[in-house]
Coordinates of C-alpha atoms in Angstrom, one line a residue:
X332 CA -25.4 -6.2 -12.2
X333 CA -23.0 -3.3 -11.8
X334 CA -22.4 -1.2 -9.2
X335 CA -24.1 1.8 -10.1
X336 CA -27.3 -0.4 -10.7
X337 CA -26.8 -2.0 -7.1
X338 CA -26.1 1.2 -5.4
X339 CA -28.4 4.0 -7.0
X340 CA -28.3 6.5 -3.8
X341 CA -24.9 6.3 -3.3
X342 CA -24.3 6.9 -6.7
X343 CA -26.4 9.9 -7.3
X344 CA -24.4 10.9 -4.3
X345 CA -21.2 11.9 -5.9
X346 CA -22.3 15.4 -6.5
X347 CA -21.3 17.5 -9.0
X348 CA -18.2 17.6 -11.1
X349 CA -16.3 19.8 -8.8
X350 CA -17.1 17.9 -5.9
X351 CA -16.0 15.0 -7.5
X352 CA -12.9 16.4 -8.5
X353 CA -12.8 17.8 -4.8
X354 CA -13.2 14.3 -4.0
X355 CA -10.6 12.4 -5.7
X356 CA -8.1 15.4 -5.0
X357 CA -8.8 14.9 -0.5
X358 CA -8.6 10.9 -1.2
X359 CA -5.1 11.4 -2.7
X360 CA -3.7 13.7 -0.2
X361 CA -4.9 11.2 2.5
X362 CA -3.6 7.9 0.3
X363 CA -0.2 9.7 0.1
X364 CA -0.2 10.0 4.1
X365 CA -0.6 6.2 4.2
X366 CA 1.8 5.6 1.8
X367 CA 4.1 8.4 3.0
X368 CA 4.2 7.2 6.3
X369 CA 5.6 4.0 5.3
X370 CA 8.9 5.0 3.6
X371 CA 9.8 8.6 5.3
X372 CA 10.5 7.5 9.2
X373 CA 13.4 4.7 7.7
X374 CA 15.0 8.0 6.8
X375 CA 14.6 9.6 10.0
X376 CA 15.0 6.5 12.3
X377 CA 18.8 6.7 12.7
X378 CA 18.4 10.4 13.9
X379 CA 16.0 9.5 15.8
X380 CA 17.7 6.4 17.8
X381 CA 20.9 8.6 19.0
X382 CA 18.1 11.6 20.0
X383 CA 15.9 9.3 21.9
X384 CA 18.8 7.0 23.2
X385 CA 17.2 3.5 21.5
X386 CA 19.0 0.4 21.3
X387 CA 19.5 -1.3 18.3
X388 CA 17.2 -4.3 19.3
X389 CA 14.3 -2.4 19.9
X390 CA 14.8 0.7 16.7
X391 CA 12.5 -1.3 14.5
X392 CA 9.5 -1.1 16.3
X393 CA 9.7 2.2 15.0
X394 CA 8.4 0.6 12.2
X395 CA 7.2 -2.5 13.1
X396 CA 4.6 -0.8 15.4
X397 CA 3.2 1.1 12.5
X398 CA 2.8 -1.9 10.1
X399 CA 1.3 -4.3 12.4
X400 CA -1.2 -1.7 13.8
X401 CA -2.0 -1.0 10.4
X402 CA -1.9 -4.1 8.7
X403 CA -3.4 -6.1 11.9
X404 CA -7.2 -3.9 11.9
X405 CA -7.6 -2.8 8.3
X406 CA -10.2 -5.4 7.7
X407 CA -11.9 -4.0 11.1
X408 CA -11.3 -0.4 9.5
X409 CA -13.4 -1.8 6.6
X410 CA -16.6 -2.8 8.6
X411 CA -16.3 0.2 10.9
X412 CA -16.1 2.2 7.2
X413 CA -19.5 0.2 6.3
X414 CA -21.1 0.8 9.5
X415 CA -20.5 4.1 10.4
X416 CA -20.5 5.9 6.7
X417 CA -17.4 5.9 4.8
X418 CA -17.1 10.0 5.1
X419 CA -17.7 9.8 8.4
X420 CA -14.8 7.4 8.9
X421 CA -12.7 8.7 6.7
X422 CA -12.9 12.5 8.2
X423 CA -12.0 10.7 12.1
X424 CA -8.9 8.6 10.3
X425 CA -7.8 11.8 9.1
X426 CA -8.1 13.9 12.7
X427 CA -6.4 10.5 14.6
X428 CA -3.4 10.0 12.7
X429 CA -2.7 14.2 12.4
X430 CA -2.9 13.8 16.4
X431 CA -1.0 10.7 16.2
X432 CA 1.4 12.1 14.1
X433 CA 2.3 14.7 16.4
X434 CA 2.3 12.6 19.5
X435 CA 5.4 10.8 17.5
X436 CA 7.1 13.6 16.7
X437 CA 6.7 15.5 20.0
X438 CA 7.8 11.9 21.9
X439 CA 10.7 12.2 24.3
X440 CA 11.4 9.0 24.9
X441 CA 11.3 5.5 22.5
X442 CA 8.2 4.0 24.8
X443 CA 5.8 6.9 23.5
X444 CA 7.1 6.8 20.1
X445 CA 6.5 3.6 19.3
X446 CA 3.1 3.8 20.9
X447 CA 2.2 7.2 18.8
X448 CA 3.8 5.5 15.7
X449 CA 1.4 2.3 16.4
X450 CA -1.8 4.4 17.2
X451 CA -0.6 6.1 13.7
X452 CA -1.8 2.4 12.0
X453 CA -4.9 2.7 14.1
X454 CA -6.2 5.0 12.5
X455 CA -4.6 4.8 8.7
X456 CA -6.5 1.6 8.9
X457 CA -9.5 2.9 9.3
X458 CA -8.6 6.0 6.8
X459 CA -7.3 3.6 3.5
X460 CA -10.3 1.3 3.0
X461 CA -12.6 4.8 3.9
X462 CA -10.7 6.5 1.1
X463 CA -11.0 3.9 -1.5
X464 CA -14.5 3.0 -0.6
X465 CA -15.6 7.0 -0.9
X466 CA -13.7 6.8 -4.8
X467 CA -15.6 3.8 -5.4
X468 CA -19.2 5.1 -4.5
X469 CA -18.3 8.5 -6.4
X470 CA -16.7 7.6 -9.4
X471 CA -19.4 5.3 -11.3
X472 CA -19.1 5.9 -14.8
X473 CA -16.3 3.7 -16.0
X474 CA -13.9 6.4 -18.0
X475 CA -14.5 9.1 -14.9
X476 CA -13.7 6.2 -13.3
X477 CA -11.2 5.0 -14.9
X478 CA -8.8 7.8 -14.7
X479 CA -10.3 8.9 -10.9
X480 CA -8.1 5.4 -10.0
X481 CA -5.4 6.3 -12.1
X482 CA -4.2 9.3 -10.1
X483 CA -5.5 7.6 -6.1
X484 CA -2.7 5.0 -7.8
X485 CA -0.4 6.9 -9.2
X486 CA -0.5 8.8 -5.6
X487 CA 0.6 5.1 -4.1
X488 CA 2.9 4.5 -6.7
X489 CA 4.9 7.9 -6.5
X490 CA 4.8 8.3 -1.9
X491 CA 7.4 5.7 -1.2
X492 CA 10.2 7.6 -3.6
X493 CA 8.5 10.9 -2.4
X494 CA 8.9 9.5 1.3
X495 CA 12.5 9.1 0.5
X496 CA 13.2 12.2 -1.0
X497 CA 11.2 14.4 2.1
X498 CA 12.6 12.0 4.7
X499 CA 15.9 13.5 3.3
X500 CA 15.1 17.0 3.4
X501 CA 13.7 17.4 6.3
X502 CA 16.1 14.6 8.4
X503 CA 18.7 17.2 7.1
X504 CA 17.2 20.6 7.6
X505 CA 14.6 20.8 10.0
X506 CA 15.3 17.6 12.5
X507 CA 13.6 13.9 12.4
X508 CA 10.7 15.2 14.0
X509 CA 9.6 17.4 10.9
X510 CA 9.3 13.9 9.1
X511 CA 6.1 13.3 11.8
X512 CA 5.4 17.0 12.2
X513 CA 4.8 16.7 8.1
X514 CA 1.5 14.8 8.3
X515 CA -0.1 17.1 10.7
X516 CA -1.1 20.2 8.2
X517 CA -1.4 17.9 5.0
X518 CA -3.8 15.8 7.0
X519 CA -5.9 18.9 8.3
X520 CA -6.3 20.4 5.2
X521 CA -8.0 17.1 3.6
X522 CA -10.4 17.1 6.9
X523 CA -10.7 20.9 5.6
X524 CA -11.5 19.3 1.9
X525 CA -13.7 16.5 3.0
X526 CA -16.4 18.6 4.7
X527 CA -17.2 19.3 0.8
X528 CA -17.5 15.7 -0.2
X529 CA -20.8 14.5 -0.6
X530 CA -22.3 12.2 2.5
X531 CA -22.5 8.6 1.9
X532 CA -25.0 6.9 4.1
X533 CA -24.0 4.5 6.9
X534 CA -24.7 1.0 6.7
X535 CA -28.0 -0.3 8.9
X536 CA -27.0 -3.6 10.1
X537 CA -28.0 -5.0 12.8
X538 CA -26.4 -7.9 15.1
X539 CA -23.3 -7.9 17.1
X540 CA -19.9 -7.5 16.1
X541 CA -18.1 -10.8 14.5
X542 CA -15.9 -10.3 17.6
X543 CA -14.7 -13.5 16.5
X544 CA -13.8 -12.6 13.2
X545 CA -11.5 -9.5 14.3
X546 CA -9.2 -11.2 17.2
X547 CA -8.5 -13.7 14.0
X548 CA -7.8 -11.5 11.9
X549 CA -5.8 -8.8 13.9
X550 CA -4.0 -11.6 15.6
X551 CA -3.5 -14.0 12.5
X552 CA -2.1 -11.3 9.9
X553 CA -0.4 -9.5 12.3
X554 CA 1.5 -12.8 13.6
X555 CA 2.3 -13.5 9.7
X556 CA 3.6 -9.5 9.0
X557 CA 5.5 -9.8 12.5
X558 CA 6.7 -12.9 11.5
X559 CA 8.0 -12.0 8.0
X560 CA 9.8 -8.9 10.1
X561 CA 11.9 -10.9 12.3
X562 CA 13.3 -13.4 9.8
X563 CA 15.7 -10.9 8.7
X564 CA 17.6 -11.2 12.2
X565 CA 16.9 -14.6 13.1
X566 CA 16.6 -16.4 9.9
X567 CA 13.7 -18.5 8.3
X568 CA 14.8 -21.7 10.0
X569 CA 14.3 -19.7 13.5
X570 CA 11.9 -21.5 15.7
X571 CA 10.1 -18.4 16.4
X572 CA 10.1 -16.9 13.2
X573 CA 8.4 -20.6 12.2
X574 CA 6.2 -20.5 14.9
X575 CA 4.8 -17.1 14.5
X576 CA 4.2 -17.8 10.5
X577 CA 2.7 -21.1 11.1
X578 CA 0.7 -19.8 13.9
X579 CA -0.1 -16.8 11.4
X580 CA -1.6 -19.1 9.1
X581 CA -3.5 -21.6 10.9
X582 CA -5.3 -18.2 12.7
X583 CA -5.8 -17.1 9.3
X584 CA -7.3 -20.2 8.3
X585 CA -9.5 -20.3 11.3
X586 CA -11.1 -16.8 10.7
X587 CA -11.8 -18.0 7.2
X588 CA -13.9 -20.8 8.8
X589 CA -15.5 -18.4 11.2
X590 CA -16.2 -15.9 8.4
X591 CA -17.8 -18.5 6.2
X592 CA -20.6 -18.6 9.1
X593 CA -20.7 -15.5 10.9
X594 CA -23.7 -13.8 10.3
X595 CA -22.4 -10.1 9.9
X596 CA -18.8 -10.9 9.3
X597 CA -15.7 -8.5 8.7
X598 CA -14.9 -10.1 5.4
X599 CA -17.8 -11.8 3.4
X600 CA -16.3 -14.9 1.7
X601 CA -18.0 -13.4 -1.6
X602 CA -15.4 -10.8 -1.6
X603 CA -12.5 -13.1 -1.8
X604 CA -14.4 -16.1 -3.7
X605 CA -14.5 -14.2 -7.1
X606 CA -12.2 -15.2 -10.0
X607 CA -11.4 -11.8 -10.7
X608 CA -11.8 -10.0 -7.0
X609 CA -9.3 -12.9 -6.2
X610 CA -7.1 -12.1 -9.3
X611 CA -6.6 -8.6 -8.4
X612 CA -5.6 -9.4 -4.7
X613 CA -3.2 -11.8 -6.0
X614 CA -1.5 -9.6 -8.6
X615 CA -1.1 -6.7 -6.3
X616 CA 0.5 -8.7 -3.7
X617 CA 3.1 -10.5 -5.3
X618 CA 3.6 -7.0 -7.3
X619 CA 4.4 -5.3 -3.5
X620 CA 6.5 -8.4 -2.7
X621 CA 8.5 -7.7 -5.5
X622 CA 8.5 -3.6 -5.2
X623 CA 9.8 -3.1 -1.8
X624 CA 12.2 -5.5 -2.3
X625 CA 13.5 -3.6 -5.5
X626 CA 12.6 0.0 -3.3
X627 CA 15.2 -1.7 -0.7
X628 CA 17.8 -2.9 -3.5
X629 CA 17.7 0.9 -4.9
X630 CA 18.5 2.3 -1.2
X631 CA 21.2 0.1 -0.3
X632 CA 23.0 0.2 -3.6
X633 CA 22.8 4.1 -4.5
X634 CA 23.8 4.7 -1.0
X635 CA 26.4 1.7 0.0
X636 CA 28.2 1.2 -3.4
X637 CA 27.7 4.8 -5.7
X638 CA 28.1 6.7 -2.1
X639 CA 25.0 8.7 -2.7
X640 CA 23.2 10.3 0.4
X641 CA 19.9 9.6 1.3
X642 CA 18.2 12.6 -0.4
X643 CA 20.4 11.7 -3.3
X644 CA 18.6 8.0 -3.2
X645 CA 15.4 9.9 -2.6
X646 CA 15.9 12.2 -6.1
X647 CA 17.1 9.6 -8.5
X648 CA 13.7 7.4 -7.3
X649 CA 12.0 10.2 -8.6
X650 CA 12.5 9.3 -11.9
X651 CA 10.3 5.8 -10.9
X652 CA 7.5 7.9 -9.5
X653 CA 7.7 10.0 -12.5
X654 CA 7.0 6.6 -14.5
X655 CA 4.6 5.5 -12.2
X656 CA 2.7 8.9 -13.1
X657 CA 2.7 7.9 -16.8
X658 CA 1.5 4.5 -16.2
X659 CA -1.3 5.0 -13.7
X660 CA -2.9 8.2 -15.1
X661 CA -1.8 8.2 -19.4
X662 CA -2.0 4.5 -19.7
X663 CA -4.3 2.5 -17.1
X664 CA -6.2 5.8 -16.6
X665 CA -7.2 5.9 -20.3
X666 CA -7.7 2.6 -20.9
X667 CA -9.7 1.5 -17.7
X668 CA -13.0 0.7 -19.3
X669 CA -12.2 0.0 -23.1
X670 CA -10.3 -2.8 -22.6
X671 CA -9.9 -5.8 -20.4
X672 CA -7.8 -5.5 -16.7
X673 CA -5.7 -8.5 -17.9
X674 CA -4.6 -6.5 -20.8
X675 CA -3.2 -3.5 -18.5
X676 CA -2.1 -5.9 -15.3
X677 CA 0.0 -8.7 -17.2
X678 CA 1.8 -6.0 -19.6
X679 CA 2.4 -4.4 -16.7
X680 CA 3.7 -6.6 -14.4
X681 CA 5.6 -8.0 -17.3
X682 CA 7.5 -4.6 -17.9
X683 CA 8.1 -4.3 -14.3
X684 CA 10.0 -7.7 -14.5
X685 CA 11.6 -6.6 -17.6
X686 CA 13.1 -3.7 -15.0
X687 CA 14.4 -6.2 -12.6
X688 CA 15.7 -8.4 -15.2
X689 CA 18.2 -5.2 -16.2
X690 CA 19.6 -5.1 -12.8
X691 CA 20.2 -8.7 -12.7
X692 CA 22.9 -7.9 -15.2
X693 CA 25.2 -5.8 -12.8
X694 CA 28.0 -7.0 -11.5
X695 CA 30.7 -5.3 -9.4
X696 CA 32.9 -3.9 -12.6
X697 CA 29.7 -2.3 -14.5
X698 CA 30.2 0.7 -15.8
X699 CA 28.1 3.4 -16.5
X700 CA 25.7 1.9 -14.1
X701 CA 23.5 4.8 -13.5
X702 CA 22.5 5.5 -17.5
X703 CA 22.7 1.9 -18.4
X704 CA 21.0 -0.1 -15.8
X705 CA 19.7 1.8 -12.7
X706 CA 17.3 4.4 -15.3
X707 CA 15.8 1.5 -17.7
X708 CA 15.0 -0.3 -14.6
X709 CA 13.6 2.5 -12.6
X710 CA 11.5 3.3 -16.0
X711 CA 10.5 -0.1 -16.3
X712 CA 9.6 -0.9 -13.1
X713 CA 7.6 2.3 -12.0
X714 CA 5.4 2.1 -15.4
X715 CA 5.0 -1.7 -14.3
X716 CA 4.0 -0.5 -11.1
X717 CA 1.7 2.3 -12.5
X718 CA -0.3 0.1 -15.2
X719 CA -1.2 -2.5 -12.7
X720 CA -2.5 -0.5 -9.4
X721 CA -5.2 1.1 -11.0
X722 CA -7.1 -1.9 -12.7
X723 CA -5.9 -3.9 -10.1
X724 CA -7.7 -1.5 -7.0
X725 CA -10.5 -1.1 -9.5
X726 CA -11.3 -5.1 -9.7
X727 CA -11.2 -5.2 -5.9
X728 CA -14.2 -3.0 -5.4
X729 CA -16.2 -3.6 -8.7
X730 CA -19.6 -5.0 -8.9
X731 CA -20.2 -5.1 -4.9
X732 CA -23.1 -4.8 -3.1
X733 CA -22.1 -1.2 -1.3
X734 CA -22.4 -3.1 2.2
X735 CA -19.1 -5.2 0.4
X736 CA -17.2 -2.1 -0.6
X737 CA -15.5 -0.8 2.9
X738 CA -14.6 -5.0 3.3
X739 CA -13.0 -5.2 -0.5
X740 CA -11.2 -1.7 0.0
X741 CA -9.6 -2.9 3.6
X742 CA -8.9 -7.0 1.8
X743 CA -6.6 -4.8 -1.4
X744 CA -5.0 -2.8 1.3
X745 CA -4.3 -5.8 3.4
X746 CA -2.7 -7.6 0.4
X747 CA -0.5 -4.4 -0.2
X748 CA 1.1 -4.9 3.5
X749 CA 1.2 -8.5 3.4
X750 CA 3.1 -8.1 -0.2
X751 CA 5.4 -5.2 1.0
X752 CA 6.3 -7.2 4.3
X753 CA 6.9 -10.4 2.4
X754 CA 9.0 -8.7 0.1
X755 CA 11.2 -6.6 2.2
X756 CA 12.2 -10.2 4.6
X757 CA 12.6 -12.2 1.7
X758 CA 14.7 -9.3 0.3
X759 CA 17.0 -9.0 2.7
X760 CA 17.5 -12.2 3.8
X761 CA 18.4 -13.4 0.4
X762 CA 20.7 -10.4 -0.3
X763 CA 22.1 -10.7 3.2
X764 CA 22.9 -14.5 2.2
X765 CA 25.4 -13.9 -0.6
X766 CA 29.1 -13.0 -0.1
X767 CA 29.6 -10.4 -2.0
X768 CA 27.0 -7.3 -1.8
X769 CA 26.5 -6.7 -5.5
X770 CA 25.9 -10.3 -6.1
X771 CA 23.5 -11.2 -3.7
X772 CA 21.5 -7.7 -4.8
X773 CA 21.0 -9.7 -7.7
X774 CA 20.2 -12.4 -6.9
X775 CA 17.5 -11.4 -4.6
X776 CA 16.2 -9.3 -7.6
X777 CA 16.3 -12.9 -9.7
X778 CA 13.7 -13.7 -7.0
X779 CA 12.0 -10.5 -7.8
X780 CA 11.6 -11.3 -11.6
X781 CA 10.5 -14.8 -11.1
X782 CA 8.2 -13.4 -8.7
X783 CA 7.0 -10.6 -11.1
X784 CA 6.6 -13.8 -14.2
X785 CA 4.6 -15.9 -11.4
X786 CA 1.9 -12.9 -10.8
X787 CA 1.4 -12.4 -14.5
X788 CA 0.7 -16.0 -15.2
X789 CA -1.7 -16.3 -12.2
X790 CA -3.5 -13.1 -13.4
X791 CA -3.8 -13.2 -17.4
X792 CA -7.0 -16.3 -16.3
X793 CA -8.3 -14.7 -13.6
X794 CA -8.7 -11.2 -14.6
X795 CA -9.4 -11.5 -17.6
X796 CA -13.1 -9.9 -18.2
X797 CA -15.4 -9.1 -21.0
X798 CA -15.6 -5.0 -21.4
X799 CA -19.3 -3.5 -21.4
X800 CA -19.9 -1.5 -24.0

């Protein structure tokens, strides 16, 4: 039964074309925020350690606040998002992290920016799973649908480069807080949009919270993200970097137990214990891995060994987004419907190797480097990247019961971090391992391919699922 048969009020509640439209454009402007917010304060950060006097020890939990935050309660963003009415949540996100978002950029000292920054993930996990869910319950018809997931993921696909580039301008012309003051009118006007978008209703359950359920969860993914953080400076083999994954995992495995008997639980085992639900988490997990460790390669190397600046690096990833664009909203966005997901996600997350197999190739005496290795790759990669995130986000959501939807949305999401904070550690520890720069680059983007060839042999069986006609 599909989802439009499970969920006819919802449905019928997507409004007219315009307000669809309406939708899908507030949605975006919201997802890039999320995404944004990711990318554009690593530009900033050095600016903002010698204004606010941090020490080097403590400048990443500049960062680290924000992913943990984020990554740690997006599952209990889901269920509030089921509860409460995904417009409802979504419209509250949106005010939270604008006043977040200026609470960082107004801070005066590190204490208050790191707590803004992780109040910032507060909130932008209850805002992502709203967002998706809302597309989800508008978008029904599977070619509307189809290309309504092709620009929400060519939105993803395109904010980290776009992060770059404004973290650059704005580091450089208007001061580091600009890169927080930023959010604050984008965010407003897509409060100003969503009081147009059609009301969902709110879930009716009854019963308690699976308290339970969400100490597990915060506390198990947010000891594996934490964990995957820290191995850059201490190393794998660090006794706390081992202890914080292993005790990651065994709270994971716990809430798994816990969820599998809970009577209202965050995350309904049915969600994950689908061939191709499972499939699609899978595929866009390992894809992050892989990404933000090539996003990381492209920073250091334009920067470090071509002397570009960091709006420099921010302008030639452009040309990814751009191909990203192509691949989310020409390709997948067409497609989506007429033929299988396998048939968009393993092409695509075989070109996307393809990219990281061209970089393998450099060495310190390459010449012509930009036009004959850093451009295919950054082609390459973002139509990779584009292809696989809208059949991908698609699969996570489809044929759900719409109490399912908000706890799907938050699960892709939560693979997204978990990818991008897998890939970044095992990045940089790898590249960091090497003796020469250039060489361990590439070798950690050896790792990325193989990575890349791993996801689209675990996907082709999995997602692979008959088109209604």
């Amino acid at each position: 039964m599909s989802l439009q048969e499970k969920e006819p009020a919802v449905a019928a509640s997507g409004g007219s074309p315009g307000r669809r439209r309406l939708t899908l454009a507030v949605v975006s402007a919201a997802q890039l925020l999320v995404v944004l917010d990711g990318t554009i304060v690593n530009i900033a950060l050095p600016s903002a350690q010698r204004a606010l006097g941090m020490s080097d020890a403590n400048r990443q939990w500049a960062i680290t606040a924000y992913a943990l935050a984020f990554g740690g309660l997006l599952l209990i963003g889901g269920r509030v998002s089921g509860a409460l009415g995904h417009r409802r949540t979504f419209v509250t996100g949106l005010i939270g992290f604008a006043a977040a978002s200026a609470l960082a950029g107004a801070a005066v000292n590190p204490e208050t920016l790191f707590a803004a920054r992780a109040l910032q993930g507060v909130f932008a996990a209850a805002l992502a799973p709203a967002g998706l869910s809302l597309l989800t319950t508008t978008f029904t018809e599977p070619h509307e649908r189809g290309r309504a997931f092709g620009v929400f993921a060519a939105v993803g696909a395109a904010g980290s480069a776009v992060g770059l580039v404004a973290g650059g301008l704005l580091t450089e012309h208007a001061g580091w807080r600009w890169c927080l003051y930023i959010n604050v009118p984008i965010a407003l006007l897509a409060v100003l949009g969503a009081t147009w978008v059609p009301r969902d209703r709110p879930g009716r359950e009854t019963g308690r919270l699976d308290v339970a359920g969400a100490v597990l969860s915060t506390a198990g993914f947010g000891a594996v993200v934490y964990g995957f953080n820290e191995a850059e400076a201490a190393g794998w083999d660090s006794p706390r970097v081992l202890g914080l994954l292993l005790g990651g995992v065994v709270l994971l495995g716990a809430f798994g137990v816990v969820e599998a008997r809970a009577p209202r639980p965050l995350l309904p085992m049915r969600v994950l214990l689908h061939r191709a639900r499972a499939g699609a988490f899978s595929a866009i997990m390992l894809m992050f891995a892989a990404m933000f460790g090539f996003y990381l390669f492209m920073t250091y190397y334009l920067q470090a060994n071509l002397g570009y600046s960091p709006f420099q690096a921010g302008m030639a990833l452009i040309i990814n987004a751009v191909a990203a664009l192509i691949g989310s909203m020409l390709v997948a966005g067409r497609l989506h419907g007429r033929v299988p997901p396998a048939a968009l996600i393993v092409p695509g997350l075989l070109t996307a190797a393809a990219g990281m197999l061209v970089l393998t190739r450099l060495t310190p005496q390459s010449e012509d480097v930009l036009p004959l290795y850093l451009v295919p790759a950054l082609v390459l990669t973002g139509l990779g990247l584009g292809c696989v995130m809208p059949p991908t986000a698609a699969l996570a959501t489809a044929d759900l019961d719409w109490r399912d939807v908000g706890a799907a949305s938050a699960a892709y999401n939560a693979a997204q971090q978990l990818g991008a904070a897998l890939g970044t550690a095992l990045f940089n520890t790898v590249a960091a391992s090497a003796a020469v720069p250039v060489h361990g680059y590439t070798t950690a983007l050896t790792v990325a391919f193989g990575i890349l060839l791993a996801a689209a042999c675990l996907a082709a069986p999995l997602t692979w699922k008959r088109v209604r006609r």
